[in-house]
Short mmCIF file of C-alpha atoms in Angstrom, two decimals:
data_model
loop_
_atom_site.label_atom_id
_atom_site.label_comp_id
_atom_site.label_asym_id
_atom_site.label_seq_id
_atom_site.Cartn_x
_atom_site.Cartn_y
_atom_site.Cartn_z
CA MET Y 158 0.00 0.00 0.00
CA SER Y 159 0.98 3.63 -0.34
CA ASP Y 160 0.32 6.89 1.45
CA PHE Y 161 -1.86 8.10 -1.42
CA ASP Y 162 -3.94 4.92 -1.35
CA ASP Y 163 -4.21 5.04 2.44
CA GLU Y 164 -5.20 8.69 2.41
CA THR Y 165 -7.83 8.43 -0.32
CA ARG Y 166 -9.43 5.26 1.09
CA LEU Y 167 -13.20 5.34 1.53
CA SER Y 168 -15.73 3.08 3.19
CA ALA Y 169 -19.19 2.38 1.83
CA ALA Y 170 -21.81 4.12 3.97
CA GLY Y 171 -24.88 2.99 2.04
CA ASP Y 172 -27.29 4.87 -0.25
CA GLY Y 173 -24.48 5.86 -2.64
CA ALA Y 174 -22.43 7.52 0.09
CA TRP Y 175 -18.79 6.95 1.03
CA THR Y 176 -16.88 8.10 4.10
CA GLY Y 177 -13.21 8.82 4.71
CA THR Y 178 -10.83 11.47 6.00
CA VAL Y 179 -9.28 14.57 4.43
CA HIS Y 180 -5.69 14.02 5.56
CA GLU Y 181 -3.46 16.97 6.52
CA ALA Y 182 -0.56 15.47 4.58
CA TRP Y 183 -2.01 16.99 1.37
CA ASN Y 184 -2.22 20.56 2.63
CA ILE Y 185 -1.05 23.74 0.97
CA GLY Y 186 -0.61 26.00 3.95
CA ALA Y 187 -3.64 25.36 6.16
CA ASN Y 188 -5.99 24.09 3.42
CA PRO Y 189 -6.24 20.78 1.58
CA ASN Y 190 -4.99 20.81 -2.01
CA GLY Y 191 -7.87 21.01 -4.50
CA GLY Y 192 -6.58 18.12 -6.60
CA TYR Y 193 -6.40 15.86 -3.55
CA LEU Y 194 -10.02 16.70 -2.69
CA LEU Y 195 -10.96 15.87 -6.28
CA ALA Y 196 -9.16 12.53 -5.95
CA LEU Y 197 -11.31 11.68 -2.92
CA ALA Y 198 -14.47 12.41 -4.92
CA VAL Y 199 -13.22 10.44 -7.93
CA GLU Y 200 -12.32 7.49 -5.70
CA ALA Y 201 -15.99 7.41 -4.64
CA LEU Y 202 -17.02 7.42 -8.31
CA ARG Y 203 -14.58 4.58 -9.11
CA ARG Y 204 -15.91 2.50 -6.26
CA THR Y 205 -19.49 3.16 -7.38
CA CYS Y 206 -18.94 2.03 -10.98
CA PRO Y 207 -15.97 -0.39 -10.94
CA GLN Y 208 -16.64 -1.41 -14.55
CA HIS Y 209 -15.86 2.22 -15.56
CA PRO Y 210 -13.07 3.18 -13.15
CA ASP Y 211 -11.34 5.95 -15.12
CA PRO Y 212 -12.42 9.61 -15.35
CA LEU Y 213 -12.58 10.20 -19.10
CA SER Y 214 -13.69 13.72 -18.22
CA VAL Y 215 -14.27 15.08 -14.75
CA THR Y 216 -15.16 18.62 -13.69
CA VAL Y 217 -15.10 19.98 -10.15
CA HIS Y 218 -16.45 23.30 -8.90
CA TYR Y 219 -15.07 24.33 -5.52
CA GLN Y 220 -17.53 25.88 -3.13
CA ARG Y 221 -15.88 25.99 0.28
CA PRO Y 222 -12.37 25.08 1.49
CA GLY Y 223 -11.88 21.54 2.69
CA LEU Y 224 -11.24 20.88 6.37
CA ALA Y 225 -7.84 19.24 6.89
CA GLY Y 226 -7.73 16.34 9.32
CA GLN Y 227 -11.52 16.03 9.40
CA PRO Y 228 -13.82 13.25 8.20
CA CYS Y 229 -15.58 13.60 4.87
CA ARG Y 230 -18.56 12.07 3.17
CA VAL Y 231 -18.88 11.72 -0.62
CA GLU Y 232 -22.41 11.37 -1.97
CA VAL Y 233 -22.61 9.83 -5.45
CA THR Y 234 -25.55 9.91 -7.86
CA VAL Y 235 -25.31 7.80 -11.01
CA LEU Y 236 -27.07 9.67 -13.82
CA ARG Y 237 -26.70 7.11 -16.59
CA THR Y 238 -24.79 3.91 -17.27
CA GLY Y 239 -24.13 2.61 -20.77
CA ARG Y 240 -21.85 -0.02 -22.19
CA THR Y 241 -18.73 2.13 -22.25
CA LEU Y 242 -19.61 5.20 -20.13
CA THR Y 243 -21.11 6.02 -16.77
CA THR Y 244 -22.13 9.62 -16.09
CA ALA Y 245 -22.35 10.53 -12.43
CA ARG Y 246 -22.08 13.36 -10.01
CA ALA Y 247 -20.50 13.51 -6.56
CA THR Y 248 -20.64 15.95 -3.66
CA LEU Y 249 -17.92 16.05 -1.02
CA VAL Y 250 -19.35 17.11 2.33
CA GLN Y 251 -17.54 18.00 5.56
CA ASP Y 252 -19.05 19.27 8.80
CA GLY Y 253 -22.48 19.39 7.16
CA GLY Y 254 -21.43 21.66 4.28
CA ALA Y 255 -20.79 20.77 0.63
CA ARG Y 256 -17.15 21.53 -0.21
CA LEU Y 257 -17.06 20.63 -3.86
CA GLU Y 258 -19.35 19.36 -6.60
CA VAL Y 259 -18.15 16.95 -9.28
CA LEU Y 260 -19.63 15.87 -12.62
CA ALA Y 261 -17.91 13.09 -14.55
CA SER Y 262 -18.11 10.65 -17.40
CA MET Y 263 -16.28 7.51 -16.29
CA GLY Y 264 -15.00 4.79 -18.62
CA VAL Y 265 -11.88 2.76 -19.30
CA VAL Y 266 -8.54 4.03 -20.59
CA THR Y 267 -5.86 1.70 -21.90
CA ALA Y 268 -2.08 1.86 -21.77
CA ASP Y 269 -1.23 0.86 -25.31
CA ALA Y 270 -3.52 2.54 -27.82
CA GLU Y 271 -1.65 4.03 -30.76
CA PRO Y 272 -2.61 7.73 -30.95
CA MET Y 273 -3.70 9.22 -34.29
CA ILE Y 274 -2.80 12.72 -33.11
CA GLU Y 275 -0.79 13.48 -29.99
CA PRO Y 276 1.12 16.51 -28.72
CA PRO Y 277 4.76 15.60 -27.98
CA PRO Y 278 6.25 16.38 -24.56
CA PRO Y 279 8.24 19.62 -24.30
CA PRO Y 280 12.03 19.52 -24.05
CA MET Y 281 13.05 18.98 -20.42
CA PRO Y 282 16.30 18.31 -18.59
CA ALA Y 283 16.39 14.99 -16.73
CA PRO Y 284 14.83 15.03 -13.22
CA ASP Y 285 18.28 14.94 -11.60
CA ASP Y 286 19.14 18.17 -13.41
CA CYS Y 287 15.99 19.97 -12.18
CA PRO Y 288 15.73 21.61 -8.73
CA GLY Y 289 13.09 20.32 -6.34
CA ARG Y 290 10.04 22.44 -5.63
CA SER Y 291 10.45 24.08 -2.22
CA GLY Y 292 7.24 26.02 -1.80
CA ASP Y 293 9.27 29.22 -1.43
CA GLU Y 294 7.74 30.51 -4.66
CA GLN Y 295 4.36 30.33 -2.97
CA GLY Y 296 5.34 31.58 0.46
CA VAL Y 297 3.52 28.82 2.32
CA ARG Y 298 4.43 25.44 3.71
CA LEU Y 299 3.59 22.65 1.26
CA ALA Y 300 2.94 19.51 3.27
CA THR Y 301 2.34 17.74 -0.04
CA LEU Y 302 6.09 17.85 -0.75
CA ASP Y 303 6.51 15.12 1.87
CA ARG Y 304 4.32 12.96 -0.35
CA VAL Y 305 5.46 13.87 -3.86
CA ASP Y 306 8.81 14.75 -5.36
CA ILE Y 307 8.42 17.68 -7.76
CA ARG Y 308 11.33 18.87 -9.91
CA LEU Y 309 10.91 22.14 -11.81
CA HIS Y 310 12.54 23.21 -15.05
CA PRO Y 311 15.67 25.18 -14.04
CA ASP Y 312 14.45 28.23 -15.98
CA GLU Y 313 11.08 28.19 -14.19
CA ALA Y 314 11.93 27.23 -10.63
CA ARG Y 315 11.71 30.72 -9.11
CA ALA Y 316 8.57 32.86 -9.26
CA GLY Y 317 8.92 35.39 -12.06
CA SER Y 318 11.95 33.69 -13.60
CA ALA Y 319 10.26 32.06 -16.60
CA GLY Y 320 9.40 35.34 -18.34
CA GLN Y 321 6.10 33.78 -19.35
CA ALA Y 322 3.15 32.18 -17.60
CA GLN Y 323 4.49 28.65 -17.83
CA VAL Y 324 5.79 25.95 -15.54
CA ARG Y 325 7.21 22.56 -16.52
CA GLY Y 326 8.32 19.85 -14.19
CA TRP Y 327 8.54 16.22 -13.14
CA ILE Y 328 6.40 14.61 -10.45
CA ARG Y 329 6.26 11.22 -8.72
CA PHE Y 330 5.19 9.81 -5.37
CA ARG Y 331 8.06 9.66 -2.87
CA ASP Y 332 7.04 6.17 -1.69
CA GLY Y 333 7.36 4.67 -5.16
CA ARG Y 334 3.64 4.25 -5.83
CA ALA Y 335 3.12 4.12 -9.60
CA PRO Y 336 0.99 6.79 -11.27
CA ASP Y 337 -2.55 5.84 -12.28
CA PRO Y 338 -5.63 7.79 -13.37
CA LEU Y 339 -6.60 8.57 -9.76
CA ALA Y 340 -3.15 10.00 -9.02
CA LEU Y 341 -3.47 12.31 -12.03
CA MET Y 342 -6.35 14.11 -10.27
CA PHE Y 343 -3.73 15.34 -7.80
CA PHE Y 344 -0.80 15.69 -10.22
CA VAL Y 345 -2.63 18.23 -12.42
CA ASP Y 346 -3.01 20.51 -9.39
CA ALA Y 347 0.32 19.94 -7.64
CA PHE Y 348 2.57 22.42 -9.49
CA PRO Y 349 2.95 26.15 -8.80
CA PRO Y 350 0.40 28.26 -10.70
CA ALA Y 351 1.83 28.91 -14.17
CA VAL Y 352 1.10 32.62 -13.85
CA PHE Y 353 3.80 32.86 -11.13
CA GLY Y 354 6.33 32.27 -13.92
CA MET Y 355 5.44 35.63 -15.43
CA LEU Y 356 4.22 37.79 -12.59
CA GLY Y 357 6.14 36.38 -9.65
CA ARG Y 358 4.21 35.46 -6.56
CA VAL Y 359 0.84 37.15 -7.10
CA GLY Y 360 -0.82 36.42 -3.79
CA TRP Y 361 -3.55 33.89 -4.16
CA VAL Y 362 -4.92 31.94 -7.12
CA PRO Y 363 -7.98 30.05 -5.87
CA THR Y 364 -9.47 27.54 -8.31
CA VAL Y 365 -13.13 28.01 -9.21
CA GLU Y 366 -13.39 25.08 -11.61
CA LEU Y 367 -11.04 22.32 -12.75
CA THR Y 368 -11.63 19.84 -15.57
CA VAL Y 369 -9.39 16.83 -16.21
CA GLN Y 370 -9.53 14.45 -19.14
CA VAL Y 371 -7.55 11.24 -18.58
CA ARG Y 372 -6.34 10.04 -21.97
CA ARG Y 373 -4.27 6.94 -21.22
CA ARG Y 374 -3.16 4.67 -18.36
CA PRO Y 375 0.31 5.97 -17.41
CA ALA Y 376 3.48 3.92 -17.54
CA PRO Y 377 5.41 3.58 -14.25
CA GLY Y 378 7.97 6.27 -13.50
CA TRP Y 379 8.17 10.05 -13.53
CA VAL Y 380 5.28 12.07 -14.94
CA LEU Y 381 6.11 15.22 -16.89
CA GLY Y 382 3.75 18.20 -16.55
CA GLN Y 383 3.47 21.41 -18.54
CA PHE Y 384 1.14 24.21 -17.44
CA ARG Y 385 0.40 27.46 -19.22
CA THR Y 386 -1.81 30.51 -18.90
CA VAL Y 387 -2.46 32.37 -22.14
CA ASP Y 388 -5.56 34.19 -20.92
CA LEU Y 389 -5.69 36.44 -17.83
CA SER Y 390 -8.29 39.19 -17.73
CA ASP Y 391 -10.57 40.90 -15.23
CA GLY Y 392 -9.14 39.03 -12.24
CA ARG Y 393 -9.66 35.56 -13.72
CA LEU Y 394 -7.30 33.25 -15.57
CA ILE Y 395 -7.43 29.98 -17.41
CA GLU Y 396 -4.57 27.53 -16.94
CA ASP Y 397 -4.07 24.62 -19.31
CA GLY Y 398 -2.13 21.53 -18.32
CA TRP Y 399 -0.72 18.47 -20.04
CA LEU Y 400 0.79 15.38 -18.45
CA TRP Y 401 3.01 12.83 -20.20
CA ASP Y 402 4.22 9.52 -18.80
CA ALA Y 403 7.77 8.15 -18.71
CA ARG Y 404 7.36 6.83 -22.26
CA GLY Y 405 6.50 10.33 -23.52
CA ARG Y 406 2.84 9.51 -24.05
CA LEU Y 407 0.11 12.06 -23.27
CA ILE Y 408 -1.83 10.74 -20.29
CA ALA Y 409 -4.06 13.70 -19.30
CA GLN Y 410 -5.14 17.21 -20.16
CA SER Y 411 -6.45 19.70 -17.63
CA ARG Y 412 -7.90 23.19 -17.59
CA GLN Y 413 -8.86 25.36 -14.69
CA LEU Y 414 -10.57 28.69 -14.16
CA ALA Y 415 -9.00 30.51 -11.21
CA LEU Y 416 -9.35 33.88 -9.57
CA VAL Y 417 -6.27 36.07 -9.27
CA ARG Y 418 -6.12 37.89 -5.97
CA LEU Y 419 -3.14 40.17 -5.52
CA ALA Y 420 -1.42 40.01 -2.15
CA GLY Y 421 -3.46 41.99 0.35
CA GLU Y 422 -6.57 42.08 -1.82
CA ALA Y 423 -9.75 41.06 -0.02
CA ALA Y 424 -11.20 37.66 -0.82
CA ALA Y 425 -14.24 37.72 -3.09
CA GLY Y 426 -16.56 35.08 -4.44
CA HIS Y 427 -16.63 31.96 -2.35
CA ALA Y 428 -14.08 32.08 0.45
CA ALA Y 429 -10.88 30.25 -0.50
CA PRO Y 430 -12.45 27.66 -2.81
CA ALA Y 431 -9.33 25.49 -2.91
CA SER Y 432 -5.61 25.74 -2.51
CA ARG Y 433 -2.53 24.44 -4.22
CA MET I 89 -36.93 39.89 -30.47
CA SER I 90 -34.90 37.28 -32.29
CA ASP I 91 -35.27 33.66 -33.28
CA PHE I 92 -32.61 32.62 -30.78
CA ASP I 93 -34.35 34.49 -27.95
CA ASP I 94 -37.75 33.08 -28.98
CA GLU I 95 -36.39 29.57 -29.21
CA THR I 96 -34.53 29.57 -25.90
CA ARG I 97 -37.37 31.20 -23.95
CA LEU I 98 -38.42 29.44 -20.75
CA SER I 99 -41.30 29.81 -18.32
CA ALA I 100 -40.98 29.42 -14.57
CA ALA I 101 -42.66 26.19 -13.45
CA GLY I 102 -41.96 26.48 -9.72
CA ASP I 103 -39.57 24.60 -7.43
CA GLY I 104 -36.53 25.65 -9.47
CA ALA I 105 -37.90 24.21 -12.71
CA TRP I 106 -38.33 25.92 -16.09
CA THR I 107 -40.26 24.74 -19.14
CA GLY I 108 -39.84 25.44 -22.85
CA THR I 109 -39.48 23.75 -26.20
CA VAL I 110 -36.52 22.23 -28.05
CA HIS I 111 -37.12 23.80 -31.46
CA GLU I 112 -36.37 21.90 -34.67
CA ALA I 113 -34.71 24.96 -36.17
CA TRP I 114 -31.50 24.08 -34.30
CA ASN I 115 -31.19 20.54 -35.63
CA ILE I 116 -28.18 18.80 -37.13
CA GLY I 117 -29.84 16.09 -39.17
CA ALA I 118 -32.63 14.72 -36.98
CA ASN I 119 -31.13 15.70 -33.60
CA PRO I 120 -30.89 19.01 -31.76
CA ASN I 121 -27.45 20.62 -31.75
CA GLY I 122 -25.66 20.06 -28.43
CA GLY I 123 -24.73 23.71 -28.00
CA TYR I 124 -28.35 24.77 -28.44
CA LEU I 125 -29.43 22.30 -25.75
CA LEU I 126 -26.72 23.74 -23.50
CA ALA I 127 -28.07 27.26 -24.17
CA LEU I 128 -31.51 26.15 -22.95
CA ALA I 129 -29.99 24.86 -19.72
CA VAL I 130 -27.88 27.99 -19.25
CA GLU I 131 -30.94 30.19 -19.87
CA ALA I 132 -32.56 28.43 -16.90
CA LEU I 133 -29.46 29.14 -14.80
CA ARG I 134 -29.48 32.82 -15.86
CA ARG I 135 -33.11 33.19 -14.91
CA THR I 136 -32.48 31.48 -11.58
CA CYS I 137 -29.63 33.80 -10.54
CA PRO I 138 -30.12 37.08 -12.46
CA GLN I 139 -27.41 38.79 -10.38
CA HIS I 140 -24.89 36.32 -11.87
CA PRO I 141 -26.15 35.89 -15.44
CA ASP I 142 -22.95 34.83 -17.21
CA PRO I 143 -21.45 31.33 -17.31
CA LEU I 144 -17.87 31.91 -16.14
CA SER I 145 -17.43 28.17 -16.52
CA VAL I 146 -20.08 25.69 -17.55
CA THR I 147 -19.73 21.96 -18.20
CA VAL I 148 -22.33 19.72 -19.82
CA HIS I 149 -22.32 15.94 -20.05
CA TYR I 150 -24.68 14.57 -22.69
CA GLN I 151 -26.61 11.47 -21.74
CA ARG I 152 -29.32 11.00 -24.34
CA PRO I 153 -30.11 12.85 -27.59
CA GLY I 154 -32.57 15.71 -27.33
CA LEU I 155 -36.03 15.39 -28.87
CA ALA I 156 -36.55 18.03 -31.57
CA GLY I 157 -39.89 19.81 -31.56
CA GLN I 158 -40.77 18.50 -28.10
CA PRO I 159 -41.25 20.32 -24.80
CA CYS I 160 -38.46 20.33 -22.25
CA ARG I 161 -38.08 20.95 -18.57
CA VAL I 162 -34.90 22.29 -16.95
CA GLU I 163 -34.48 21.57 -13.25
CA VAL I 164 -32.04 23.88 -11.47
CA THR I 165 -30.39 23.36 -8.09
CA VAL I 166 -28.39 26.23 -6.64
CA LEU I 167 -25.45 24.78 -4.72
CA ARG I 168 -23.94 28.00 -3.37
CA THR I 169 -24.30 31.74 -3.86
CA GLY I 170 -21.57 34.19 -2.92
CA ARG I 171 -20.97 37.83 -3.66
CA THR I 172 -19.48 37.29 -7.13
CA LEU I 173 -20.26 33.64 -7.96
CA THR I 174 -23.23 31.29 -7.97
CA THR I 175 -22.53 27.56 -8.40
CA ALA I 176 -25.48 25.56 -9.66
CA ARG I 177 -26.44 22.48 -11.58
CA ALA I 178 -29.17 21.94 -14.15
CA THR I 179 -30.78 18.89 -15.70
CA LEU I 180 -32.61 19.09 -19.03
CA VAL I 181 -35.44 16.55 -19.16
CA GLN I 182 -37.63 15.53 -22.09
CA ASP I 183 -40.24 12.82 -22.19
CA GLY I 184 -39.37 11.81 -18.62
CA GLY I 185 -35.68 11.20 -19.34
CA ALA I 186 -32.66 13.36 -18.46
CA ARG I 187 -30.94 14.44 -21.69
CA LEU I 188 -28.03 16.41 -20.31
CA GLU I 189 -26.52 17.40 -16.98
CA VAL I 190 -24.90 20.79 -16.44
CA LEU I 191 -22.63 22.15 -13.69
CA ALA I 192 -21.74 25.85 -13.75
CA SER I 193 -20.23 28.75 -11.89
CA MET I 194 -22.16 31.84 -12.90
CA GLY I 195 -20.96 35.41 -12.46
CA VAL I 196 -20.63 38.66 -14.39
CA VAL I 197 -18.35 39.34 -17.35
CA THR I 198 -17.64 42.85 -18.59
CA ALA I 199 -16.99 44.21 -22.08
CA ASP I 200 -14.10 46.52 -21.39
CA ALA I 201 -11.59 44.92 -19.04
CA GLU I 202 -8.00 45.32 -20.22
CA PRO I 203 -6.49 41.82 -20.45
CA MET I 204 -3.10 41.14 -18.87
CA ILE I 205 -2.55 38.13 -21.14
CA GLU I 206 -4.70 37.33 -24.18
CA PRO I 207 -4.21 35.13 -27.24
CA PRO I 208 -4.61 37.17 -30.45
CA PRO I 209 -7.07 36.06 -33.14
CA PRO I 210 -5.58 34.01 -35.99
CA PRO I 211 -5.16 35.56 -39.43
CA MET I 212 -8.45 35.31 -41.35
CA PRO I 213 -9.78 36.66 -44.65
CA ALA I 214 -12.81 38.96 -44.29
CA PRO I 215 -16.19 37.20 -44.04
CA ASP I 216 -17.07 38.17 -47.62
CA ASP I 217 -13.96 36.32 -48.81
CA CYS I 218 -14.90 33.12 -46.95
CA PRO I 219 -17.33 30.51 -48.35
CA GLY I 220 -20.50 29.81 -46.39
CA ARG I 221 -20.81 26.52 -44.52
CA SER I 222 -23.09 24.20 -46.47
CA GLY I 223 -23.28 21.09 -44.36
CA ASP I 224 -21.90 19.06 -47.26
CA GLU I 225 -18.77 18.34 -45.25
CA GLN I 226 -20.97 16.60 -42.71
CA GLY I 227 -23.35 14.82 -45.07
CA VAL I 228 -26.46 15.88 -43.20
CA ARG I 229 -28.95 18.74 -43.44
CA LEU I 230 -28.05 21.53 -41.04
CA ALA I 231 -31.27 23.33 -40.14
CA THR I 232 -29.15 25.64 -37.98
CA LEU I 233 -27.77 27.29 -41.13
CA ASP I 234 -31.15 29.02 -41.52
CA ARG I 235 -30.45 30.67 -38.17
CA VAL I 236 -26.73 31.44 -38.34
CA ASP I 237 -24.43 32.53 -41.13
CA ILE I 238 -21.15 30.59 -40.91
CA ARG I 239 -18.21 31.41 -43.18
CA LEU I 240 -15.26 29.04 -43.21
CA HIS I 241 -11.63 29.80 -43.94
CA PRO I 242 -11.15 29.09 -47.68
CA ASP I 243 -8.39 26.57 -46.90
CA GLU I 244 -10.60 24.67 -44.46
CA ALA I 245 -14.04 24.73 -46.07
CA ARG I 246 -14.00 21.17 -47.45
CA ALA I 247 -13.58 18.09 -45.27
CA GLY I 248 -9.96 16.95 -45.44
CA SER I 249 -8.73 20.12 -47.13
CA ALA I 250 -7.03 21.76 -44.15
CA GLY I 251 -4.28 19.13 -43.84
CA GLN I 252 -4.61 19.43 -40.07
CA ALA I 253 -7.37 19.04 -37.49
CA GLN I 254 -8.35 22.69 -37.52
CA VAL I 255 -11.28 24.84 -38.60
CA ARG I 256 -11.52 28.63 -38.49
CA GLY I 257 -14.53 30.70 -39.41
CA TRP I 258 -16.92 33.57 -38.81
CA ILE I 259 -20.38 33.23 -37.28
CA ARG I 260 -23.34 35.55 -36.65
CA PHE I 261 -27.10 35.29 -36.34
CA ARG I 262 -28.89 35.82 -39.66
CA ASP I 263 -31.56 38.04 -38.05
CA GLY I 264 -29.01 40.52 -36.75
CA ARG I 265 -29.25 39.54 -33.08
CA ALA I 266 -26.03 40.62 -31.35
CA PRO I 267 -23.81 37.97 -29.73
CA ASP I 268 -23.96 37.66 -25.96
CA PRO I 269 -22.73 35.06 -23.45
CA LEU I 270 -25.83 32.88 -24.00
CA ALA I 271 -25.28 32.84 -27.77
CA LEU I 272 -21.70 31.66 -27.23
CA MET I 273 -23.05 28.39 -25.78
CA PHE I 274 -24.27 27.64 -29.30
CA PHE I 275 -21.44 29.28 -31.24
CA VAL I 276 -18.77 27.03 -29.69
CA ASP I 277 -20.61 23.98 -31.03
CA ALA I 278 -21.80 25.29 -34.42
CA PHE I 279 -18.72 24.67 -36.59
CA PRO I 280 -17.74 21.42 -38.31
CA PRO I 281 -15.66 19.15 -36.08
CA ALA I 282 -12.03 20.25 -36.43
CA VAL I 283 -10.93 16.66 -37.04
CA PHE I 284 -12.75 16.72 -40.40
CA GLY I 285 -10.03 19.12 -41.58
CA MET I 286 -7.48 16.35 -41.33
CA LEU I 287 -9.35 13.11 -41.83
CA GLY I 288 -12.21 14.16 -44.07
CA ARG I 289 -15.70 13.19 -43.06
CA VAL I 290 -15.13 10.55 -40.39
CA GLY I 291 -18.66 9.48 -39.70
CA TRP I 292 -19.90 10.66 -36.39
CA VAL I 293 -18.30 12.69 -33.60
CA PRO I 294 -20.74 12.68 -30.68
CA THR I 295 -19.86 14.96 -27.79
CA VAL I 296 -19.52 13.35 -24.38
CA GLU I 297 -18.62 16.51 -22.46
CA LEU I 298 -18.31 20.18 -23.33
CA THR I 299 -16.91 22.96 -21.12
CA VAL I 300 -17.17 26.65 -21.98
CA GLN I 301 -15.55 29.55 -20.18
CA VAL I 302 -17.01 32.93 -21.13
CA ARG I 303 -14.26 35.52 -20.74
CA ARG I 304 -15.83 38.79 -21.87
CA ARG I 305 -19.10 40.31 -23.07
CA PRO I 306 -18.80 40.31 -26.88
CA ALA I 307 -18.94 43.41 -29.05
CA PRO I 308 -21.67 43.47 -31.74
CA GLY I 309 -20.80 41.98 -35.11
CA TRP I 310 -19.18 38.83 -36.43
CA VAL I 311 -17.61 36.35 -34.03
CA LEU I 312 -14.41 34.58 -35.11
CA GLY I 313 -13.94 30.97 -34.06
CA GLN I 314 -10.90 28.71 -34.14
CA PHE I 315 -11.14 25.01 -33.27
CA ARG I 316 -8.34 22.48 -33.06
CA THR I 317 -7.78 18.86 -32.14
CA VAL I 318 -4.25 18.00 -31.08
CA ASP I 319 -5.16 14.80 -29.28
CA LEU I 320 -7.00 11.85 -30.85
CA SER I 321 -6.44 8.39 -29.41
CA ASP I 322 -8.39 5.21 -28.72
CA GLY I 323 -11.58 6.47 -30.38
CA ARG I 324 -11.76 9.69 -28.38
CA LEU I 325 -10.63 13.23 -29.17
CA ILE I 326 -10.35 16.55 -27.43
CA GLU I 327 -11.28 19.67 -29.38
CA ASP I 328 -10.24 23.11 -28.16
CA GLY I 329 -12.05 26.26 -29.25
CA TRP I 330 -11.49 30.00 -28.98
CA LEU I 331 -13.92 32.77 -29.90
CA TRP I 332 -12.99 36.42 -30.53
CA ASP I 333 -15.40 39.31 -31.04
CA ALA I 334 -15.38 41.91 -33.82
CA ARG I 335 -12.83 43.98 -31.89
CA GLY I 336 -10.43 41.03 -31.80
CA ARG I 337 -10.92 40.37 -28.10
CA LEU I 338 -11.08 36.83 -26.71
CA ILE I 339 -14.65 36.22 -25.52
CA ALA I 340 -14.73 32.48 -24.78
CA GLN I 341 -12.72 29.29 -24.61
CA SER I 342 -14.19 25.83 -25.03
CA ARG I 343 -13.06 22.23 -24.84
CA GLN I 344 -14.94 19.07 -25.60
CA LEU I 345 -14.36 15.35 -25.28
CA ALA I 346 -15.95 13.52 -28.19
CA LEU I 347 -16.11 9.98 -29.45
CA VAL I 348 -14.93 9.26 -32.98
CA ARG I 349 -17.12 6.72 -34.72
CA LEU I 350 -16.04 5.80 -38.21
CA ALA I 351 -18.81 5.59 -40.80
CA GLY I 352 -20.58 2.28 -40.38
CA GLU I 353 -19.17 1.64 -36.91
CA ALA I 354 -21.73 0.62 -34.34
CA ALA I 355 -22.69 3.18 -31.73
CA ALA I 356 -21.24 2.57 -28.30
CA GLY I 357 -21.57 4.25 -24.97
CA HIS I 358 -24.68 6.33 -24.65
CA ALA I 359 -26.64 6.45 -27.88
CA ALA I 360 -25.92 9.61 -29.86
CA PRO I 361 -25.25 11.91 -26.90
CA ALA I 362 -25.49 15.09 -28.97
CA SER I 363 -25.08 16.30 -32.50
CA ARG I 364 -23.55 19.23 -34.26
#
């Protein structure tokens, strides 16, 4: 077993509900990472429809911050099951309040399909030639770095150093657990916000909505991520992400809508929807 | 009033529900266009939270094809309302069966914000120098072309002619109705599938999931769309879309996961989730 498996484990509670714990090990500062919370919800979906265990497309809208170290309940509603797809929604609840709402089409991804069209991975130095993520660029303690090893491109390791809103890096679990579709829910949200590469540390970039499409079952080994923002206006940005496995195959795409709150600016919208 | 307004109009039915009609004028072949169905659901969301009328991010998963010419009911559940965001879900039901499920964060977009980062529109000939979309590239009658004028890039107007999975074009309502965030729900799904540009007519590309982020209130006039697929594997593709208004400002981004069914291949998954 692995830390990630232990800390996303759920128990059936009947009537489509699952219970577990939001573990503090996946915190960014005082709040649970948004991708980890999504993984908990997706684990409930996987358990509900084991014939369709992989999120072909999953969207989460964050409503309230998760409560680290507290129990959680995930309520699943299956909307439709077909031969190759199950569409379902899930709500993660803590302390009586819904924290996030998920809508997904679940199915099966394979490891070996030959792609007709596929974006190649970007050029990257080997992991040993890339500095580890420290969290300094974000100014908060990243408990998650005890769980995952993240190596950033040398040109993009310090906030503001990339000259563009981009971050590239390697990621893997420290305990050797292999990547799988569930792990990708966390991996797409584990890197520094790409906009830090251009603007430096901007304060706070809470995610409103995150969508992940898993495209392939990953090979064992390091996962390579690339994240970019080409669209920042009116206090909101869109960040696109791509993940490739150790064989250089595209395994997931992601996109998120996030608010950009400059340091010292008052929180608006929902309070601290999620953190990373 | 306009055709689009008339044909997306809903009446309050109490308990968060809205009723209307899925009009045949927005058909692709025998089935309603998926973007038009999404517009009906988003209209119900707009009416439910008029202080937050714009879909900052909206995701739809298609479960069953819509029924053209038949009444519909949209059931809305507000999940959370804050000062600048309302998160809500909507289910469009016809003939007792859920057709699509929507999850959205609604808010307010403005027309005049100065973007910090923005992708420029691609080079395009003027609308008068671009051939009108005929539907020939899809092999079905497109009733929607009586409602919207679509002009395709001359290099991309015939299936297979682009040499890559891309389509660019202009779109506007034929009756002069100005574009607005609701119209963009349809505009992002009104062009030929980008993959036709590379493969020719491939049969059938039913949408599983579509996400749209509205970024800005559009200026009056033509809207320019660009759609691209850089990822097709294992019978599934992702198509990315961008819309710019007549001033060259980015007004929306879209992404959809679609199945690729070669001509003659049996339908799998949910039957004909949506059409365009």
